[in-house]
PDB file of C-alpha atoms and ligand atoms in Angstrom:
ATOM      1  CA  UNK A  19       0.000   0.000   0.000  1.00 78.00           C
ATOM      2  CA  UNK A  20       1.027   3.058  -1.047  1.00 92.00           C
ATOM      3  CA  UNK A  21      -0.966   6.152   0.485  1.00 98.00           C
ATOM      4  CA  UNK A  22      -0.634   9.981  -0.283  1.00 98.00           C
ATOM      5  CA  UNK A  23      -2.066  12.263   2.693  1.00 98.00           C
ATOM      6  CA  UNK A  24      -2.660  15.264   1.016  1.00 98.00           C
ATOM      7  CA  UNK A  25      -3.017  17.240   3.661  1.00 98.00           C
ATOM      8  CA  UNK A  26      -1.027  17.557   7.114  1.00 98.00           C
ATOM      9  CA  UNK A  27      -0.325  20.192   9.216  1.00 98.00           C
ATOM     10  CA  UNK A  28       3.040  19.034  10.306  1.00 98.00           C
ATOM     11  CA  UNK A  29       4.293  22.817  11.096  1.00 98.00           C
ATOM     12  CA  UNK A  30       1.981  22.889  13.735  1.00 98.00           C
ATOM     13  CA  UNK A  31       2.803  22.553  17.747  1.00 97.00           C
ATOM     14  CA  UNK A  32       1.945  19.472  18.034  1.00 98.00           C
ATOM     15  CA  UNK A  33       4.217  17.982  16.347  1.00 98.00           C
ATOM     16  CA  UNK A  34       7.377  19.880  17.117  1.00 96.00           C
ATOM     17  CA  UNK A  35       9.093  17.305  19.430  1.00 97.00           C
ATOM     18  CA  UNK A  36       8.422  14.170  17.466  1.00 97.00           C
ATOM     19  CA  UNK A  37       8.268  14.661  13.662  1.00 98.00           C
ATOM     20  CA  UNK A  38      11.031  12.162  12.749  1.00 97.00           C
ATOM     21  CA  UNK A  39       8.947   9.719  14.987  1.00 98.00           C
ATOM     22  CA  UNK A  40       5.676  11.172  13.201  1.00 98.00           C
ATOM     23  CA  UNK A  41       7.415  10.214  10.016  1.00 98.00           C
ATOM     24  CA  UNK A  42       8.063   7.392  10.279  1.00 98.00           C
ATOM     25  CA  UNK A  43       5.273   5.628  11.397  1.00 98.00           C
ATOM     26  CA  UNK A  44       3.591   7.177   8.356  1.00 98.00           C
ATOM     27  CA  UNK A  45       6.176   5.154   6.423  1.00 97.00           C
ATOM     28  CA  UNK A  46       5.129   1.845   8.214  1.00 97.00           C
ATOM     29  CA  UNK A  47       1.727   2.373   8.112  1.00 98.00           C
ATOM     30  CA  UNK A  48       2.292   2.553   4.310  1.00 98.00           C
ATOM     31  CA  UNK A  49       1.931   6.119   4.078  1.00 98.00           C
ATOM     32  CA  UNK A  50       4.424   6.458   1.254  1.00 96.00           C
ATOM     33  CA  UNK A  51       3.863  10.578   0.480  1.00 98.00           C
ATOM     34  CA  UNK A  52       2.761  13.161   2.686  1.00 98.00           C
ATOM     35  CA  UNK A  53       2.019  16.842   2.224  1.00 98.00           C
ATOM     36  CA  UNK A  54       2.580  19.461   4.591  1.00 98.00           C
ATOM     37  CA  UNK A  55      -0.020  22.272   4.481  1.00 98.00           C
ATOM     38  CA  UNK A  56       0.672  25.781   4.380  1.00 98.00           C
ATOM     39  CA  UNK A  57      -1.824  28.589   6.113  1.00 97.00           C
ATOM     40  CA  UNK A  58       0.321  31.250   6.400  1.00 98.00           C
ATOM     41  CA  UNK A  59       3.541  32.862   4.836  1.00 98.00           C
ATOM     42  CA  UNK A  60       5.748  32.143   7.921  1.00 97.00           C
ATOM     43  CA  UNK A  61       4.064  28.238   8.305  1.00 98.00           C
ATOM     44  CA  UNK A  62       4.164  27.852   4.182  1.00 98.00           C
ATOM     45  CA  UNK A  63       8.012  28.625   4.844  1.00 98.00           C
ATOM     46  CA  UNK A  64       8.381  26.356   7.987  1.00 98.00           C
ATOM     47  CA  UNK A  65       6.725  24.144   5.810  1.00 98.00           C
ATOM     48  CA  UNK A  66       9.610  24.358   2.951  1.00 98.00           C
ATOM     49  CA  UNK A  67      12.233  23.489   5.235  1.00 97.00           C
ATOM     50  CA  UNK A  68      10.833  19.627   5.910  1.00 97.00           C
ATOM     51  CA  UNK A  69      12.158  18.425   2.671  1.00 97.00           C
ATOM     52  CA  UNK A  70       8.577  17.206   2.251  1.00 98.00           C
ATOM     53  CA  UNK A  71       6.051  18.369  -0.504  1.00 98.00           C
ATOM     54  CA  UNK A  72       3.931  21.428   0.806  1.00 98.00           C
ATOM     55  CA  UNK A  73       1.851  23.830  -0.149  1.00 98.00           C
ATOM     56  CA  UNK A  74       2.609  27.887   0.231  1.00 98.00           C
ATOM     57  CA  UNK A  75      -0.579  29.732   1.148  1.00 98.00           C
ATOM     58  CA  UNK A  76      -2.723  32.167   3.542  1.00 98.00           C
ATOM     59  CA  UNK A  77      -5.991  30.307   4.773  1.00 97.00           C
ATOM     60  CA  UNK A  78      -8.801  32.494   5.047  1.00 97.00           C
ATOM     61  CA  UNK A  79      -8.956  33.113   8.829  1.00 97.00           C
ATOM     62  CA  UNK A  80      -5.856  35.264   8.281  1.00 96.00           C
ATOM     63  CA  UNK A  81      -6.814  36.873   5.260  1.00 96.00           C
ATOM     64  CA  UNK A  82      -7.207  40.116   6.997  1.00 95.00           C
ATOM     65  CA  UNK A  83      -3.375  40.652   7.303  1.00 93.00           C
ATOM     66  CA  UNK A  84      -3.228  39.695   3.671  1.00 94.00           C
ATOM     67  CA  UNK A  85      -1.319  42.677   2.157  1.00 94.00           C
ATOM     68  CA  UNK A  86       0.249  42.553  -1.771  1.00 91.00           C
ATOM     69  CA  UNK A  87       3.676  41.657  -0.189  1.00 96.00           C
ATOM     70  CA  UNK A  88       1.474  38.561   0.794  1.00 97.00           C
ATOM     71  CA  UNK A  89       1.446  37.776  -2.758  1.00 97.00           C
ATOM     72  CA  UNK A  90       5.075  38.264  -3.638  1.00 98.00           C
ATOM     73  CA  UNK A  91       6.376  36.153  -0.665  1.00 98.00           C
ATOM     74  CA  UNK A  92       4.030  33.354  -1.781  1.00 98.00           C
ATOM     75  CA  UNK A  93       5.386  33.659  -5.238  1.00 98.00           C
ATOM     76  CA  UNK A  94       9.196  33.146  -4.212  1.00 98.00           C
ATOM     77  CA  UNK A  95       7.679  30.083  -1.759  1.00 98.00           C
ATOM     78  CA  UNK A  96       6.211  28.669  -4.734  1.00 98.00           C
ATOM     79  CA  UNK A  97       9.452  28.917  -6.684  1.00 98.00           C
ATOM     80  CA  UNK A  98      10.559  25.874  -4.562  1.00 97.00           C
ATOM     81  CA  UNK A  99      10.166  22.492  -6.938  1.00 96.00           C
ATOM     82  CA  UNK A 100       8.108  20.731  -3.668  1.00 97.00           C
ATOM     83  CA  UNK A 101       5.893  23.815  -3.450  1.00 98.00           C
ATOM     84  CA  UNK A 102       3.160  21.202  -5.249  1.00 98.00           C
ATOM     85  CA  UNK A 103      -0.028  23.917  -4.891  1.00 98.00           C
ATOM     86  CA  UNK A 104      -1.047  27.303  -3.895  1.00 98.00           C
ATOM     87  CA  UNK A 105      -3.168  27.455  -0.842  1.00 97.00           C
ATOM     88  CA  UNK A 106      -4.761  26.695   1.538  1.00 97.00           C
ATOM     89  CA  UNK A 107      -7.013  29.773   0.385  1.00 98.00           C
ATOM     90  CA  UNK A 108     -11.078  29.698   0.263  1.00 98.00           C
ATOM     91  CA  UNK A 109     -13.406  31.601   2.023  1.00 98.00           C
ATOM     92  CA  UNK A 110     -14.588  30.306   6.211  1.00 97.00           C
ATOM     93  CA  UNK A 111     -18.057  31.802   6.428  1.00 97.00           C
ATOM     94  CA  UNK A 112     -18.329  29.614   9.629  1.00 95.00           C
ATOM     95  CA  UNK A 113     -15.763  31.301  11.473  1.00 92.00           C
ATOM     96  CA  UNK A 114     -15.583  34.921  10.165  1.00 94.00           C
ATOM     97  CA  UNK A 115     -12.600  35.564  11.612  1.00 95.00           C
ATOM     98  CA  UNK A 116     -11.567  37.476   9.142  1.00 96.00           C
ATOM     99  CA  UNK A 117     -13.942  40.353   7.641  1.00 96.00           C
ATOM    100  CA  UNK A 118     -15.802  38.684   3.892  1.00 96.00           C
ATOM    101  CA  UNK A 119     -14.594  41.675   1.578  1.00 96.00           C
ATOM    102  CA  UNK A 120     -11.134  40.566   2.989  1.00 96.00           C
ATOM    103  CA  UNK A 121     -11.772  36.789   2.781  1.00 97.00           C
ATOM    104  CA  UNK A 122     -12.851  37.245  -1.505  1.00 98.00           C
ATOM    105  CA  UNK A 123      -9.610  39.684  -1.922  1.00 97.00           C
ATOM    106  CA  UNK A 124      -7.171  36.976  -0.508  1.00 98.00           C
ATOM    107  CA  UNK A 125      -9.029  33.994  -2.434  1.00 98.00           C
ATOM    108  CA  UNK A 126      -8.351  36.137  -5.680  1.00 98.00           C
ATOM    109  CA  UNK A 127      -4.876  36.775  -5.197  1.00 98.00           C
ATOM    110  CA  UNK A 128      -4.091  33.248  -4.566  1.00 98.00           C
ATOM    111  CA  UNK A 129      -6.294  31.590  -7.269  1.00 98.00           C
ATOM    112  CA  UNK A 130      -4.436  34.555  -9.523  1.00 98.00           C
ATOM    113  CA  UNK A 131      -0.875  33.597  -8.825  1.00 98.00           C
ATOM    114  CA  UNK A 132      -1.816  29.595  -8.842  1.00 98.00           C
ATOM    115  CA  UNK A 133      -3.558  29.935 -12.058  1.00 97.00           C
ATOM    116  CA  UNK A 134      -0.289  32.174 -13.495  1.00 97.00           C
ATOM    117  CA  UNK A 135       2.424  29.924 -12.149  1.00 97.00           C
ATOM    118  CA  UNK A 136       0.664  27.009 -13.459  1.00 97.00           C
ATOM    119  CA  UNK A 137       0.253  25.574  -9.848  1.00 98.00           C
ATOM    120  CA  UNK A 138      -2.543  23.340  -8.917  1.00 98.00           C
ATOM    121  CA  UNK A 139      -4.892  25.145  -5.857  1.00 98.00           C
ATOM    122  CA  UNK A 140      -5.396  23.554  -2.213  1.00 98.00           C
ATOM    123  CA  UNK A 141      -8.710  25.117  -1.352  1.00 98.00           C
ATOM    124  CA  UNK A 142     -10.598  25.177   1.695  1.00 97.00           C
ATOM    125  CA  UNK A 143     -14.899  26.072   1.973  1.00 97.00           C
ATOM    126  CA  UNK A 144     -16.785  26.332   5.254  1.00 96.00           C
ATOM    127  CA  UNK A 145     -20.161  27.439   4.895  1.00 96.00           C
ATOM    128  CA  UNK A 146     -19.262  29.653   2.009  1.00 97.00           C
ATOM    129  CA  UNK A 147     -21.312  28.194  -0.845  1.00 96.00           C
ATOM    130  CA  UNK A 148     -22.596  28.988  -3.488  1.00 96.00           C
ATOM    131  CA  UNK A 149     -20.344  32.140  -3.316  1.00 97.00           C
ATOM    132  CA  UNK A 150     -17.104  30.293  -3.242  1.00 97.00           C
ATOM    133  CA  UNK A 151     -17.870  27.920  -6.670  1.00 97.00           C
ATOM    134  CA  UNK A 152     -19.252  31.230  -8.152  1.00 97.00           C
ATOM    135  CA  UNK A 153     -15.845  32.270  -7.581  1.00 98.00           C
ATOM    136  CA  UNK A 154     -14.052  29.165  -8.916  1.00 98.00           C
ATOM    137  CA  UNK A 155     -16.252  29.306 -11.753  1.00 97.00           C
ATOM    138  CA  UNK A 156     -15.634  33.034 -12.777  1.00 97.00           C
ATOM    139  CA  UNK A 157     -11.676  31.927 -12.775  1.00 97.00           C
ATOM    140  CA  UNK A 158     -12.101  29.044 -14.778  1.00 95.00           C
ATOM    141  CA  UNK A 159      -9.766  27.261 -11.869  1.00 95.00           C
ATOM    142  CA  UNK A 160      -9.368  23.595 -13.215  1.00 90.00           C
ATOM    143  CA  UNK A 161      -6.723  22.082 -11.433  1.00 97.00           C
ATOM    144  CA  UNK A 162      -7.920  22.196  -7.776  1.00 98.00           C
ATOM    145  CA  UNK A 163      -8.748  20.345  -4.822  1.00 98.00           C
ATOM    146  CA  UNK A 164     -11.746  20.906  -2.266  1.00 98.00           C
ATOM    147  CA  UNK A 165     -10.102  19.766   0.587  1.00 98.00           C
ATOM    148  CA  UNK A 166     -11.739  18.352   3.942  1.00 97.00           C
ATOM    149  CA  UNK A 167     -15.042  18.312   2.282  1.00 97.00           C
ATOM    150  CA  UNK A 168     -17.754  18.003   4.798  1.00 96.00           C
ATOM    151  CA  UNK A 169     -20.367  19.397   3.165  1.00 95.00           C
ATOM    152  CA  UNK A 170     -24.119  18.533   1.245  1.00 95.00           C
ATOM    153  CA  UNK A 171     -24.671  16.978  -2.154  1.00 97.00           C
ATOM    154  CA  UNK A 172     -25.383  20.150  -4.117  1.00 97.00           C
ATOM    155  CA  UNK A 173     -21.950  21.837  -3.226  1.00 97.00           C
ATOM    156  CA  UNK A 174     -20.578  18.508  -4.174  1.00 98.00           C
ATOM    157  CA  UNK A 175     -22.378  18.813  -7.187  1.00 98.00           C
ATOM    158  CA  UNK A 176     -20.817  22.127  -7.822  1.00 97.00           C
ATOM    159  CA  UNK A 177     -17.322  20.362  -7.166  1.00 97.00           C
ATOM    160  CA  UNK A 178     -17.882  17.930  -9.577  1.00 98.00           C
ATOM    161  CA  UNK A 179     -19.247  20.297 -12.188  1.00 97.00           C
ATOM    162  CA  UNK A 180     -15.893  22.535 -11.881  1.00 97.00           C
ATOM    163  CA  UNK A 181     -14.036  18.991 -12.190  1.00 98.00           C
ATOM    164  CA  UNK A 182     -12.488  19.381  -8.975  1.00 98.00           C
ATOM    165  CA  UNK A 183     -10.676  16.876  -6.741  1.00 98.00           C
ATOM    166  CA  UNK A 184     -12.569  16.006  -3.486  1.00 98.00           C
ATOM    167  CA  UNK A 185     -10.413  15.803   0.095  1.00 98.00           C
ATOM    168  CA  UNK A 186     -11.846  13.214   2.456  1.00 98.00           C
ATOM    169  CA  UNK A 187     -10.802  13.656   6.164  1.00 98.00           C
ATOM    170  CA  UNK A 188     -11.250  11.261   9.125  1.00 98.00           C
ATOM    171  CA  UNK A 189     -15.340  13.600   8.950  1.00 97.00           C
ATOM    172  CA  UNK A 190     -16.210  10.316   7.197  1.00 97.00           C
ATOM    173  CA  UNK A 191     -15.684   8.337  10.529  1.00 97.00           C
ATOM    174  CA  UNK A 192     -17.774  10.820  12.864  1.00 95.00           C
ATOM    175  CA  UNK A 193     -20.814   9.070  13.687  1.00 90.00           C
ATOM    176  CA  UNK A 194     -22.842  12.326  14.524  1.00 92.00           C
ATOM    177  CA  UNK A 195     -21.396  14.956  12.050  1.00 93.00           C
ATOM    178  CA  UNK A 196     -20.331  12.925   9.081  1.00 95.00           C
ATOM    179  CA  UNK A 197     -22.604   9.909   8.672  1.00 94.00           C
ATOM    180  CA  UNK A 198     -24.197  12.057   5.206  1.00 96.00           C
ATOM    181  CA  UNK A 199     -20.511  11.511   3.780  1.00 97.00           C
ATOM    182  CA  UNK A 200     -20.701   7.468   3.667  1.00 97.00           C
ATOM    183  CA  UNK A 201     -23.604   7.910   0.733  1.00 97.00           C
ATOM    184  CA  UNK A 202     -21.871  11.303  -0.954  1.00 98.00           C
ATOM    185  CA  UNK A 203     -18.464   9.594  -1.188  1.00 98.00           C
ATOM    186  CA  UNK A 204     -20.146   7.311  -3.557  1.00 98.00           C
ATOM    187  CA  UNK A 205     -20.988   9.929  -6.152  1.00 98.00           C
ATOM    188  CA  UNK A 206     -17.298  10.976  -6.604  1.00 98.00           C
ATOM    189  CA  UNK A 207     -15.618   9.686  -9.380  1.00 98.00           C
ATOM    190  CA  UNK A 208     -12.746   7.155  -8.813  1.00 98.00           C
ATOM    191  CA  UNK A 209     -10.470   9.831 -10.561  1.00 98.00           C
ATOM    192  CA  UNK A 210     -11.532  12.672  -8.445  1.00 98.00           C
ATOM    193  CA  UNK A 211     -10.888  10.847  -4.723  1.00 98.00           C
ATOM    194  CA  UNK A 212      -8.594  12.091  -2.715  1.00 98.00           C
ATOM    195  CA  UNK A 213      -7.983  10.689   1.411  1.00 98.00           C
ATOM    196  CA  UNK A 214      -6.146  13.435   3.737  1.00 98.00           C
ATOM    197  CA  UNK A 215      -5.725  13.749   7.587  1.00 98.00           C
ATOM    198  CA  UNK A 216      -5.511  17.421   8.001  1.00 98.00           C
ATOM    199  CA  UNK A 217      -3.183  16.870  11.343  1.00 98.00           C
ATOM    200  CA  UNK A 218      -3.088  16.995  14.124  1.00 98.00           C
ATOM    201  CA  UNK A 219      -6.868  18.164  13.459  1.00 97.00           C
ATOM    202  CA  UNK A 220      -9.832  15.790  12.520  1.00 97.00           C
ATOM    203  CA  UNK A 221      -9.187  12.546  14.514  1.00 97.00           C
ATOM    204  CA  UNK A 222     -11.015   9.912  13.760  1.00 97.00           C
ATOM    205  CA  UNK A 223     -13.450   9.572  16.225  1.00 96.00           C
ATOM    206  CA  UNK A 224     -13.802   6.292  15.767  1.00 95.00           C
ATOM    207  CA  UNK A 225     -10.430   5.133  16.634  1.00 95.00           C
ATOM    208  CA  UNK A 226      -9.938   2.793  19.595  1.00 93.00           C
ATOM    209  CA  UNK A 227      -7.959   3.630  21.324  1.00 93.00           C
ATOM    210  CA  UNK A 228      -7.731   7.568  20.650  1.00 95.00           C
ATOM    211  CA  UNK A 229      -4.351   8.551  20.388  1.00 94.00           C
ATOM    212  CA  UNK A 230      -2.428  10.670  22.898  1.00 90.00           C
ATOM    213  CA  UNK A 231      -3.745  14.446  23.863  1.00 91.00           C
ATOM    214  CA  UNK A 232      -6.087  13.051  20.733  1.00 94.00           C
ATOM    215  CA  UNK A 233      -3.628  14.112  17.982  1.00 98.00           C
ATOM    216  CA  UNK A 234      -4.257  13.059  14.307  1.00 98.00           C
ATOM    217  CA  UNK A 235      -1.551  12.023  12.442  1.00 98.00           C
ATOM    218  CA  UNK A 236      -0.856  10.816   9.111  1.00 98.00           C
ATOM    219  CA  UNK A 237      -0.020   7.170  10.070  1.00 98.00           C
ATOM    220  CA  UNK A 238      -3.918   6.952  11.064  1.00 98.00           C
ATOM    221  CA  UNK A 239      -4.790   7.187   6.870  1.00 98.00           C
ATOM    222  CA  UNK A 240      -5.058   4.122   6.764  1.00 98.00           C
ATOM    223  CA  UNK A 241      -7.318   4.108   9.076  1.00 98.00           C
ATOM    224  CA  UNK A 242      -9.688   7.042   6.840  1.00 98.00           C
ATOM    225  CA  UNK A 243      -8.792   4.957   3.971  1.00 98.00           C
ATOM    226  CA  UNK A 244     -10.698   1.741   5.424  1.00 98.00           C
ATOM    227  CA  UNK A 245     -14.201   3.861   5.858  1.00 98.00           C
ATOM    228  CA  UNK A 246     -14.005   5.341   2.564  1.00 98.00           C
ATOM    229  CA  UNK A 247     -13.728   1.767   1.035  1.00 98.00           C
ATOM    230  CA  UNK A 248     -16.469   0.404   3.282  1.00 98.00           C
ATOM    231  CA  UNK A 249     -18.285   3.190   2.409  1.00 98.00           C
ATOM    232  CA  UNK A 250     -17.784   2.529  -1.469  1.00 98.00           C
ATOM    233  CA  UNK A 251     -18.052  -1.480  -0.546  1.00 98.00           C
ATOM    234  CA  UNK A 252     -14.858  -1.648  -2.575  1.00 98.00           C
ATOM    235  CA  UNK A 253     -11.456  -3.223  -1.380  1.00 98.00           C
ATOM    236  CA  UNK A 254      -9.162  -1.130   0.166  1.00 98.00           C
ATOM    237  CA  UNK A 255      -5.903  -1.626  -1.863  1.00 98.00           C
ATOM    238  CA  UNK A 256      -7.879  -0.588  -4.818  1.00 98.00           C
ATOM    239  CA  UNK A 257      -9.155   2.677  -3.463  1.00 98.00           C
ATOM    240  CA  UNK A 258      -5.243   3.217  -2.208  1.00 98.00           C
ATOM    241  CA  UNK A 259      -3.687   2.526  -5.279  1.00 98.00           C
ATOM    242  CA  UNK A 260      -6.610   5.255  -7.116  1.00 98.00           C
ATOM    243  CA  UNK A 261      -6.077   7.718  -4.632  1.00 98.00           C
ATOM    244  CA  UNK A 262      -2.517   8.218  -4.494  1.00 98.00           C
ATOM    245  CA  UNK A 263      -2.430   7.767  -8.139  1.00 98.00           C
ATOM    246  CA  UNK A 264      -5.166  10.916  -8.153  1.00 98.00           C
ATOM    247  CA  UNK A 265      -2.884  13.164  -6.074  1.00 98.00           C
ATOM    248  CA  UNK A 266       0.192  12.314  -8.377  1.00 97.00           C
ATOM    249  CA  UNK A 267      -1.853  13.403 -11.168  1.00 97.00           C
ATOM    250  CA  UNK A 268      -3.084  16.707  -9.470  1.00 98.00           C
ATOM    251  CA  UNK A 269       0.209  17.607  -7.552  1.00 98.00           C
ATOM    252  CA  UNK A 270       2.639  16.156 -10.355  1.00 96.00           C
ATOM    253  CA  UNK A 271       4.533  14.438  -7.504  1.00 95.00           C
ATOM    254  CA  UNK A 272       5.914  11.944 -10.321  1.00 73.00           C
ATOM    255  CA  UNK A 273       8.018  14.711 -11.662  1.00 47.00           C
ATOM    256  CA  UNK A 274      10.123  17.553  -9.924  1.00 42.00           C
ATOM    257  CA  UNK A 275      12.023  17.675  -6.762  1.00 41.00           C
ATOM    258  CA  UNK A 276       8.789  16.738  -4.417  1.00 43.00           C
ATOM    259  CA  UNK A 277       8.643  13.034  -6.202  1.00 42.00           C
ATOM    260  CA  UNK A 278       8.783  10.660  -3.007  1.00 43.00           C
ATOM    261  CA  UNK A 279      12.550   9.390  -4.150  1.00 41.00           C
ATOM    262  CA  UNK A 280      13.357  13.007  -3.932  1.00 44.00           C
ATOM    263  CA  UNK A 281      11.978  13.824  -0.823  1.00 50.00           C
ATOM    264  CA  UNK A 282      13.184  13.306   2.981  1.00 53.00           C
ATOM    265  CA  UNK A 283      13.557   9.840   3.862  1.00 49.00           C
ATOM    266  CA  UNK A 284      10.910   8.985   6.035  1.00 51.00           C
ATOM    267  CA  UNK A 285      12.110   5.853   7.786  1.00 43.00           C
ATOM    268  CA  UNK A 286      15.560   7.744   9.441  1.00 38.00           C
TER     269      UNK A 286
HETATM  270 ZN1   ZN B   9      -8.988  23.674   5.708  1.00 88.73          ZN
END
């Protein structure tokens, strides 16, 4: 088995006095290829430093210190061959904490310089639709991912329509918030799937034992992986082997400096 976790938040606290250990259990768990997310300019360039693939961008509860020199530093970030994907950007209309005038200017200017650098987008929608598909849609973004989706069949619908990837986090696994995800996963093509922890964030609540101060990490995929194909009533390999091979496609990890021979060995 050889998983991708396209999304992992390995700059954050939590993981600061054990990432090597993080690592590699991801390797032994059979995660072969994981992707550090960026949601800020200083955590996009934390993120750089890993040697892992990562993505260089300001998520939308920031986007009120987004300033043009945002932009520029993003651009350098992105100059990196592992930078696989501008974002996370979107729009949090669940959270406001950041103003909506400021949330659409800092989408833009990331879905701008992704679409001009030829970069694929990491994008991230709470409660924001239809506004945030409108936007998508007025961009003619193609190369994207909705990541974490957690949301109803017509924004789905939306996705699909744009020909987005879909993110699946361990949401699937939460019997009270997430049980509406077993039927939608089933309506998104096999060449659209994509599995993700988001770290530490999003722990299966499911898993039995939880882990430790309940941190996710991205040795539990495997773990998301097994609902999704249970959910699909398909084996699990299969769905693996489709998945990665989806976010090889979308962040071109076959080629460039962020292919998984290039990057940090994960077993140390
Ligand atoms: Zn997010």
């Amino acid at each position: 088995m050889q998983l991708v976790d396209i999304g992992a938040n390995l700059t954050h606290a939590a993981f600061r006095d054990d990432l090597d250990a993080v690592l590699a259990r991801a390797r032994q768990a059979g995660v072969e290829t994981v992707i550090v997310t960026g949601t800020t300019v200083e955590e996009s360039r934390q993120a750089s430093t890993l040697g892992l693939p990562f993505t260089a961008g300001v998520h939308p509860h920031h986007a009120k210190d987004f300033k043009q020199e945002t932009v520029d530093a993003l651009r350098e970030l992105a100059r990196d061959a592992r930078c696989v994907a501008i974002g996370e950007c979107g729009l949090d209309f669940n959270r406001n904490y950041s103003p909506h005038p400021d949330q659409e200017r800092c989408f833009v200017a990331q879905l701008e310089l992704g679409l001009s650098i030829g970069k694929p987008l990491f994008l991230h929608s709470r409660d924001a639709h239809p506004r945030f598909a409108q936007i998508l849609k007025s961009h003619g973004v193609k190369r994207a991912v909705a990541h974490c989706f957690t949301e109803e069949r017509e924004e789905l619908r939306a996705y699909l329509d744009l020909d987005l990837y879909v993110g699946i986090t361990g949401w699937i696994c939460d019997e009270r918030r997430g049980k509406h995800l077993l039927e939608l996963v089933r309506e998104i093509p096999r060449n659209r799937l994509l599995l993700e922890t988001d770290a530490p964030y999003l722990t299966p609540r499911d898993l039995k034992p939880q882990p430790k101060a309940r941190r996710n990490e991205p040795a539990l995929l495997p773990h998301i992986l097994k609902a999704v194909a249970r959910a699909l009533g398909r084996p699990a390999d299969d769905v693996a082997a489709e998945t990665a091979h989806n976010a090889k496609e979308l962040f071109s990890l076959h080629e460039s400096g962020s292919s998984a021979a290039a990057q940090r060995p994960l077993a140390a």
